[in-house]
PDB file of C-alpha atoms in Angstrom:
ATOM      1  CA  MET A  16      26.034  80.954 -16.249  1.00  0.00           C
ATOM      2  CA  ASN A  17      27.471  80.038 -12.853  1.00  0.00           C
ATOM      3  CA  SER A  18      29.037  76.608 -12.403  1.00  0.00           C
ATOM      4  CA  ILE A  19      28.416  74.673  -9.215  1.00  0.00           C
ATOM      5  CA  LEU A  20      30.139  71.487  -8.153  1.00  0.00           C
ATOM      6  CA  VAL A  21      27.914  69.167  -6.120  1.00  0.00           C
ATOM      7  CA  VAL A  22      29.783  66.695  -3.917  1.00  0.00           C
ATOM      8  CA  ASP A  23      27.427  64.134  -2.388  1.00  0.00           C
ATOM      9  CA  ASP A  24      27.833  60.360  -2.082  1.00  0.00           C
ATOM     10  CA  GLU A  25      24.094  59.687  -2.359  1.00  0.00           C
ATOM     11  CA  ASN A  26      23.189  59.539  -6.063  1.00  0.00           C
ATOM     12  CA  SER A  27      19.490  60.265  -5.533  1.00  0.00           C
ATOM     13  CA  ILE A  28      20.216  63.424  -3.526  1.00  0.00           C
ATOM     14  CA  ALA A  29      22.935  64.543  -5.941  1.00  0.00           C
ATOM     15  CA  ASN A  30      20.509  64.103  -8.860  1.00  0.00           C
ATOM     16  CA  LEU A  31      17.792  66.061  -7.042  1.00  0.00           C
ATOM     17  CA  ILE A  32      20.258  68.885  -6.379  1.00  0.00           C
ATOM     18  CA  TYR A  33      21.404  68.734 -10.000  1.00  0.00           C
ATOM     19  CA  GLU A  34      17.822  69.116 -11.268  1.00  0.00           C
ATOM     20  CA  THR A  35      17.073  71.891  -8.774  1.00  0.00           C
ATOM     21  CA  LEU A  36      20.151  73.855  -9.815  1.00  0.00           C
ATOM     22  CA  GLY A  37      19.460  73.294 -13.511  1.00  0.00           C
ATOM     23  CA  SER A  38      15.944  74.665 -13.132  1.00  0.00           C
ATOM     24  CA  ALA A  39      17.450  77.775 -11.522  1.00  0.00           C
ATOM     25  CA  GLY A  40      19.772  78.361 -14.491  1.00  0.00           C
ATOM     26  CA  TYR A  41      23.003  77.029 -13.006  1.00  0.00           C
ATOM     27  CA  ARG A  42      25.398  74.585 -14.617  1.00  0.00           C
ATOM     28  CA  ALA A  43      25.875  71.778 -12.121  1.00  0.00           C
ATOM     29  CA  VAL A  44      28.358  68.914 -12.077  1.00  0.00           C
ATOM     30  CA  CYS A  45      27.959  66.059  -9.588  1.00  0.00           C
ATOM     31  CA  VAL A  46      30.704  63.929  -8.090  1.00  0.00           C
ATOM     32  CA  TYR A  47      30.304  61.339  -5.386  1.00  0.00           C
ATOM     33  CA  ASP A  48      33.549  61.361  -3.378  1.00  0.00           C
ATOM     34  CA  GLY A  49      36.351  63.659  -2.259  1.00  0.00           C
ATOM     35  CA  LYS A  50      38.975  62.394  -4.714  1.00  0.00           C
ATOM     36  CA  SER A  51      36.671  63.016  -7.680  1.00  0.00           C
ATOM     37  CA  ALA A  52      35.869  66.485  -6.302  1.00  0.00           C
ATOM     38  CA  ALA A  53      39.569  67.359  -6.046  1.00  0.00           C
ATOM     39  CA  ASP A  54      40.191  66.112  -9.592  1.00  0.00           C
ATOM     40  CA  GLU A  55      37.236  68.092 -10.919  1.00  0.00           C
ATOM     41  CA  ILE A  56      38.358  71.320  -9.211  1.00  0.00           C
ATOM     42  CA  GLU A  57      41.839  70.962 -10.685  1.00  0.00           C
ATOM     43  CA  LYS A  58      40.434  70.562 -14.214  1.00  0.00           C
ATOM     44  CA  ASN A  59      37.553  73.047 -14.269  1.00  0.00           C
ATOM     45  CA  ARG A  60      36.586  76.423 -12.823  1.00  0.00           C
ATOM     46  CA  TYR A  61      33.657  76.505 -10.405  1.00  0.00           C
ATOM     47  CA  ASP A  62      31.894  79.450  -8.830  1.00  0.00           C
ATOM     48  CA  LEU A  63      30.642  77.492  -5.802  1.00  0.00           C
ATOM     49  CA  VAL A  64      30.844  74.038  -4.229  1.00  0.00           C
ATOM     50  CA  LEU A  65      27.957  72.312  -2.447  1.00  0.00           C
ATOM     51  CA  LEU A  66      29.720  69.859  -0.162  1.00  0.00           C
ATOM     52  CA  ASP A  67      28.388  67.006   1.955  1.00  0.00           C
ATOM     53  CA  VAL A  68      30.194  66.399   5.246  1.00  0.00           C
ATOM     54  CA  MET A  69      29.816  62.637   5.223  1.00  0.00           C
ATOM     55  CA  LEU A  70      31.757  61.278   2.245  1.00  0.00           C
ATOM     56  CA  PRO A  71      33.654  58.031   1.732  1.00  0.00           C
ATOM     57  CA  GLU A  72      37.419  58.088   2.420  1.00  0.00           C
ATOM     58  CA  VAL A  73      37.876  61.883   2.682  1.00  0.00           C
ATOM     59  CA  ASP A  74      35.088  63.700   4.518  1.00  0.00           C
ATOM     60  CA  GLY A  75      33.886  67.210   3.736  1.00  0.00           C
ATOM     61  CA  PHE A  76      35.772  68.756   6.648  1.00  0.00           C
ATOM     62  CA  GLU A  77      39.047  67.450   5.229  1.00  0.00           C
ATOM     63  CA  LEU A  78      38.164  68.368   1.662  1.00  0.00           C
ATOM     64  CA  ILE A  79      37.220  71.993   2.343  1.00  0.00           C
ATOM     65  CA  GLY A  80      40.829  72.921   3.076  1.00  0.00           C
ATOM     66  CA  TYR A  81      41.835  71.738  -0.368  1.00  0.00           C
ATOM     67  CA  ILE A  82      38.929  73.521  -2.046  1.00  0.00           C
ATOM     68  CA  ARG A  83      39.542  76.828  -0.265  1.00  0.00           C
ATOM     69  CA  GLN A  84      43.025  77.145  -1.788  1.00  0.00           C
ATOM     70  CA  TYR A  85      41.232  77.723  -5.101  1.00  0.00           C
ATOM     71  CA  ASN A  86      39.253  80.592  -3.564  1.00  0.00           C
ATOM     72  CA  ILE A  87      35.904  78.929  -4.255  1.00  0.00           C
ATOM     73  CA  PRO A  88      33.062  79.497  -1.787  1.00  0.00           C
ATOM     74  CA  VAL A  89      31.828  76.308  -0.125  1.00  0.00           C
ATOM     75  CA  ILE A  90      28.363  75.654   1.247  1.00  0.00           C
ATOM     76  CA  PHE A  91      27.967  72.547   3.335  1.00  0.00           C
ATOM     77  CA  LEU A  92      24.786  70.701   2.352  1.00  0.00           C
ATOM     78  CA  THR A  93      24.509  67.854   4.800  1.00  0.00           C
ATOM     79  CA  ALA A  94      22.370  65.785   7.134  1.00  0.00           C
ATOM     80  CA  VAL A  95      24.828  66.544   9.959  1.00  0.00           C
ATOM     81  CA  ALA A  96      22.799  69.156  11.799  1.00  0.00           C
ATOM     82  CA  ASP A  97      24.514  69.706  15.134  1.00  0.00           C
ATOM     83  CA  PRO A  98      25.859  73.142  16.121  1.00  0.00           C
ATOM     84  CA  VAL A  99      29.372  71.792  16.748  1.00  0.00           C
ATOM     85  CA  SER A 100      29.623  70.621  13.124  1.00  0.00           C
ATOM     86  CA  GLU A 101      28.276  73.928  11.851  1.00  0.00           C
ATOM     87  CA  VAL A 102      30.834  75.898  13.850  1.00  0.00           C
ATOM     88  CA  LYS A 103      33.594  73.552  12.674  1.00  0.00           C
ATOM     89  CA  GLY A 104      32.465  74.052   9.069  1.00  0.00           C
ATOM     90  CA  PHE A 105      32.450  77.827   9.390  1.00  0.00           C
ATOM     91  CA  ASN A 106      35.844  77.798  11.100  1.00  0.00           C
ATOM     92  CA  LEU A 107      37.231  75.764   8.194  1.00  0.00           C
ATOM     93  CA  GLY A 108      35.987  78.347   5.704  1.00  0.00           C
ATOM     94  CA  ALA A 109      32.431  77.412   4.712  1.00  0.00           C
ATOM     95  CA  VAL A 110      30.252  80.375   3.764  1.00  0.00           C
ATOM     96  CA  ASP A 111      26.950  78.693   4.645  1.00  0.00           C
ATOM     97  CA  PHE A 112      25.500  75.501   6.091  1.00  0.00           C
ATOM     98  CA  ILE A 113      22.300  73.945   4.715  1.00  0.00           C
ATOM     99  CA  THR A 114      20.801  70.877   6.342  1.00  0.00           C
ATOM    100  CA  LYS A 115      19.087  67.991   4.588  1.00  0.00           C
ATOM    101  CA  PRO A 116      16.360  67.553   3.759  1.00  0.00           C
ATOM    102  CA  PHE A 117      16.684  70.922   2.058  1.00  0.00           C
ATOM    103  CA  VAL A 118      13.934  73.244   0.881  1.00  0.00           C
ATOM    104  CA  ALA A 119      14.683  73.951  -2.786  1.00  0.00           C
ATOM    105  CA  PRO A 120      13.678  77.667  -2.868  1.00  0.00           C
ATOM    106  CA  VAL A 121      15.686  78.352   0.300  1.00  0.00           C
ATOM    107  CA  MET A 122      18.726  76.512  -1.062  1.00  0.00           C
ATOM    108  CA  LYS A 123      18.530  78.392  -4.383  1.00  0.00           C
ATOM    109  CA  ARG A 124      18.275  81.756  -2.584  1.00  0.00           C
ATOM    110  CA  ARG A 125      21.261  80.973  -0.351  1.00  0.00           C
ATOM    111  CA  ILE A 126      23.287  79.926  -3.372  1.00  0.00           C
ATOM    112  CA  ALA A 127      22.327  83.097  -5.233  1.00  0.00           C
ATOM    113  CA  THR A 128      23.317  85.217  -2.242  1.00  0.00           C
ATOM    114  CA  GLN A 129      26.723  83.553  -1.938  1.00  0.00           C
ATOM    115  CA  LEU A 130      27.372  83.860  -5.664  1.00  0.00           C
ATOM    116  CA  GLU A 131      26.528  87.582  -5.514  1.00  0.00           C
ATOM    117  CA  LEU A 132      28.896  88.058  -2.575  1.00  0.00           C
ATOM    118  CA  TYR A 133      31.628  86.112  -4.374  1.00  0.00           C
ATOM    119  CA  SER A 134      31.192  88.302  -7.454  1.00  0.00           C
ATOM    120  CA  TYR A 135      31.367  91.504  -5.375  1.00  0.00           C
ATOM    121  CA  GLN A 136      34.480  90.231  -3.598  1.00  0.00           C
ATOM    122  CA  ASN A 137      36.217  89.540  -6.919  1.00  0.00           C
ATOM    123  CA  GLU A 138      35.256  92.973  -8.244  1.00  0.00           C
ATOM    124  CA  LEU A 139      36.609  94.655  -5.109  1.00  0.00           C
ATOM    125  CA  GLU A 140      39.854  92.686  -5.336  1.00  0.00           C
ATOM    126  CA  ASP A 141      40.268  93.841  -8.946  1.00  0.00           C
ATOM    127  CA  ILE A 142      39.631  97.469  -7.957  1.00  0.00           C
ATOM    128  CA  VAL A 143      42.143  97.255  -5.105  1.00  0.00           C
ATOM    129  CA  GLU A 144      44.737  95.729  -7.439  1.00  0.00           C
ATOM    130  CA  GLN A 145      44.228  98.558  -9.951  1.00  0.00           C
ATOM    131  CA  LYS A 146      44.535 101.203  -7.226  1.00  0.00           C
ATOM    132  CA  VAL A 147      47.733  99.622  -5.878  1.00  0.00           C
ATOM    133  CA  GLU A 148      49.217  99.742  -9.389  1.00  0.00           C
ATOM    134  CA  GLU A 149      48.235 103.408  -9.713  1.00  0.00           C
ATOM    135  CA  VAL A 150      49.830 104.274  -6.359  1.00  0.00           C
ATOM    136  CA  GLU A 151      53.021 102.405  -7.314  1.00  0.00           C
ATOM    137  CA  LYS A 152      53.214 104.348 -10.599  1.00  0.00           C
ATOM    138  CA  MET A 153      52.709 107.638  -8.738  1.00  0.00           C
ATOM    139  CA  GLN A 154      55.423 106.732  -6.243  1.00  0.00           C
ATOM    140  CA  HIS A 155      57.805 105.952  -9.098  1.00  0.00           C
ATOM    141  CA  MET A 156      56.994 109.238 -10.823  1.00  0.00           C
ATOM    142  CA  LEU A 157      57.491 111.140  -7.563  1.00  0.00           C
ATOM    143  CA  ALA A 158      60.847 109.463  -6.853  1.00  0.00           C
ATOM    144  CA  SER A 159      62.035 110.030 -10.446  1.00  0.00           C
ATOM    145  CA  GLY A 160      60.928 113.649 -10.338  1.00  0.00           C
ATOM    146  CA  PHE A 161      62.746 114.170  -7.050  1.00  0.00           C
ATOM    147  CA  ALA A 162      65.918 112.610  -8.472  1.00  0.00           C
ATOM    148  CA  GLU A 163      65.741 114.844 -11.554  1.00  0.00           C
ATOM    149  CA  LEU A 164      65.208 117.921  -9.389  1.00  0.00           C
ATOM    150  CA  VAL A 165      68.250 117.098  -7.280  1.00  0.00           C
ATOM    151  CA  GLU A 166      70.306 116.272 -10.382  1.00  0.00           C
ATOM    152  CA  SER A 167      69.503 119.666 -11.877  1.00  0.00           C
ATOM    153  CA  ARG A 168      71.099 121.251  -8.790  1.00  0.00           C
ATOM    154  CA  ASP A 169      73.894 118.731  -8.214  1.00  0.00           C
ATOM    155  CA  GLY A 170      74.680 116.141 -10.906  1.00  0.00           C
ATOM    156  CA  VAL A 171      76.587 113.750  -8.621  1.00  0.00           C
ATOM    157  CA  THR A 172      73.896 113.556  -5.937  1.00  0.00           C
ATOM    158  CA  GLY A 173      71.138 113.377  -8.535  1.00  0.00           C
ATOM    159  CA  GLY A 174      72.889 110.508 -10.333  1.00  0.00           C
ATOM    160  CA  HIS A 175      73.303 108.717  -7.020  1.00  0.00           C
ATOM    161  CA  ILE A 176      69.582 109.103  -6.238  1.00  0.00           C
ATOM    162  CA  LYS A 177      68.654 107.781  -9.711  1.00  0.00           C
ATOM    163  CA  ASN A 178      70.904 104.746  -9.231  1.00  0.00           C
ATOM    164  CA  THR A 179      69.450 104.168  -5.770  1.00  0.00           C
ATOM    165  CA  LEU A 180      65.950 104.309  -7.286  1.00  0.00           C
ATOM    166  CA  ILE A 181      66.887 101.666  -9.888  1.00  0.00           C
ATOM    167  CA  TYR A 182      68.272  99.342  -7.195  1.00  0.00           C
ATOM    168  CA  TYR A 183      65.266  99.940  -4.979  1.00  0.00           C
ATOM    169  CA  GLU A 184      62.818  99.070  -7.770  1.00  0.00           C
ATOM    170  CA  ALA A 185      64.784  95.930  -8.664  1.00  0.00           C
ATOM    171  CA  PHE A 186      64.758  94.891  -4.998  1.00  0.00           C
ATOM    172  CA  VAL A 187      60.991  95.453  -4.723  1.00  0.00           C
ATOM    173  CA  ASN A 188      60.379  93.443  -7.923  1.00  0.00           C
ATOM    174  CA  VAL A 189      62.411  90.519  -6.567  1.00  0.00           C
ATOM    175  CA  LEU A 190      60.461  90.620  -3.297  1.00  0.00           C
ATOM    176  CA  GLN A 191      57.151  90.595  -5.198  1.00  0.00           C
ATOM    177  CA  ASP A 192      58.226  87.465  -7.090  1.00  0.00           C
ATOM    178  CA  ILE A 193      58.953  85.570  -3.864  1.00  0.00           C
TER     179      ILE A 193
END
């Protein structure tokens, strides 16, 4: 079950969104300001955030930067319906922009689409990570095999190549940790 964080300062709208998401099979959590949203994101894992632009103290445009560091897709769900705000939202990292009053079936479909895309993105990232590991292993095997081949012909040069390989791998590991 996907978890969605709803950030809206209007209780009645947040409750309507909560009920709409619950009827669609999502687990929804509602908060009513930016500070509470940040606290909630630090404590729990969410698959998507529905974020109002107009919030007390910290507005949605400020909050999205914080949310994006957790790699969570953000959909703005707001009464602010001008093109400048939409462009600003997209430039800050929003994946969609839904205006209030929202149409429940349209909102649910847009959420489902973004969750599917997010899932595909995570799967692709995992595949790429696995392939990078495989290539690194092959490179190591190739370098070791080359060093052994040279060592079989000339022990001093082969030993030097093996030592160079060890230093190279240690250097690469240190760089990866930075």
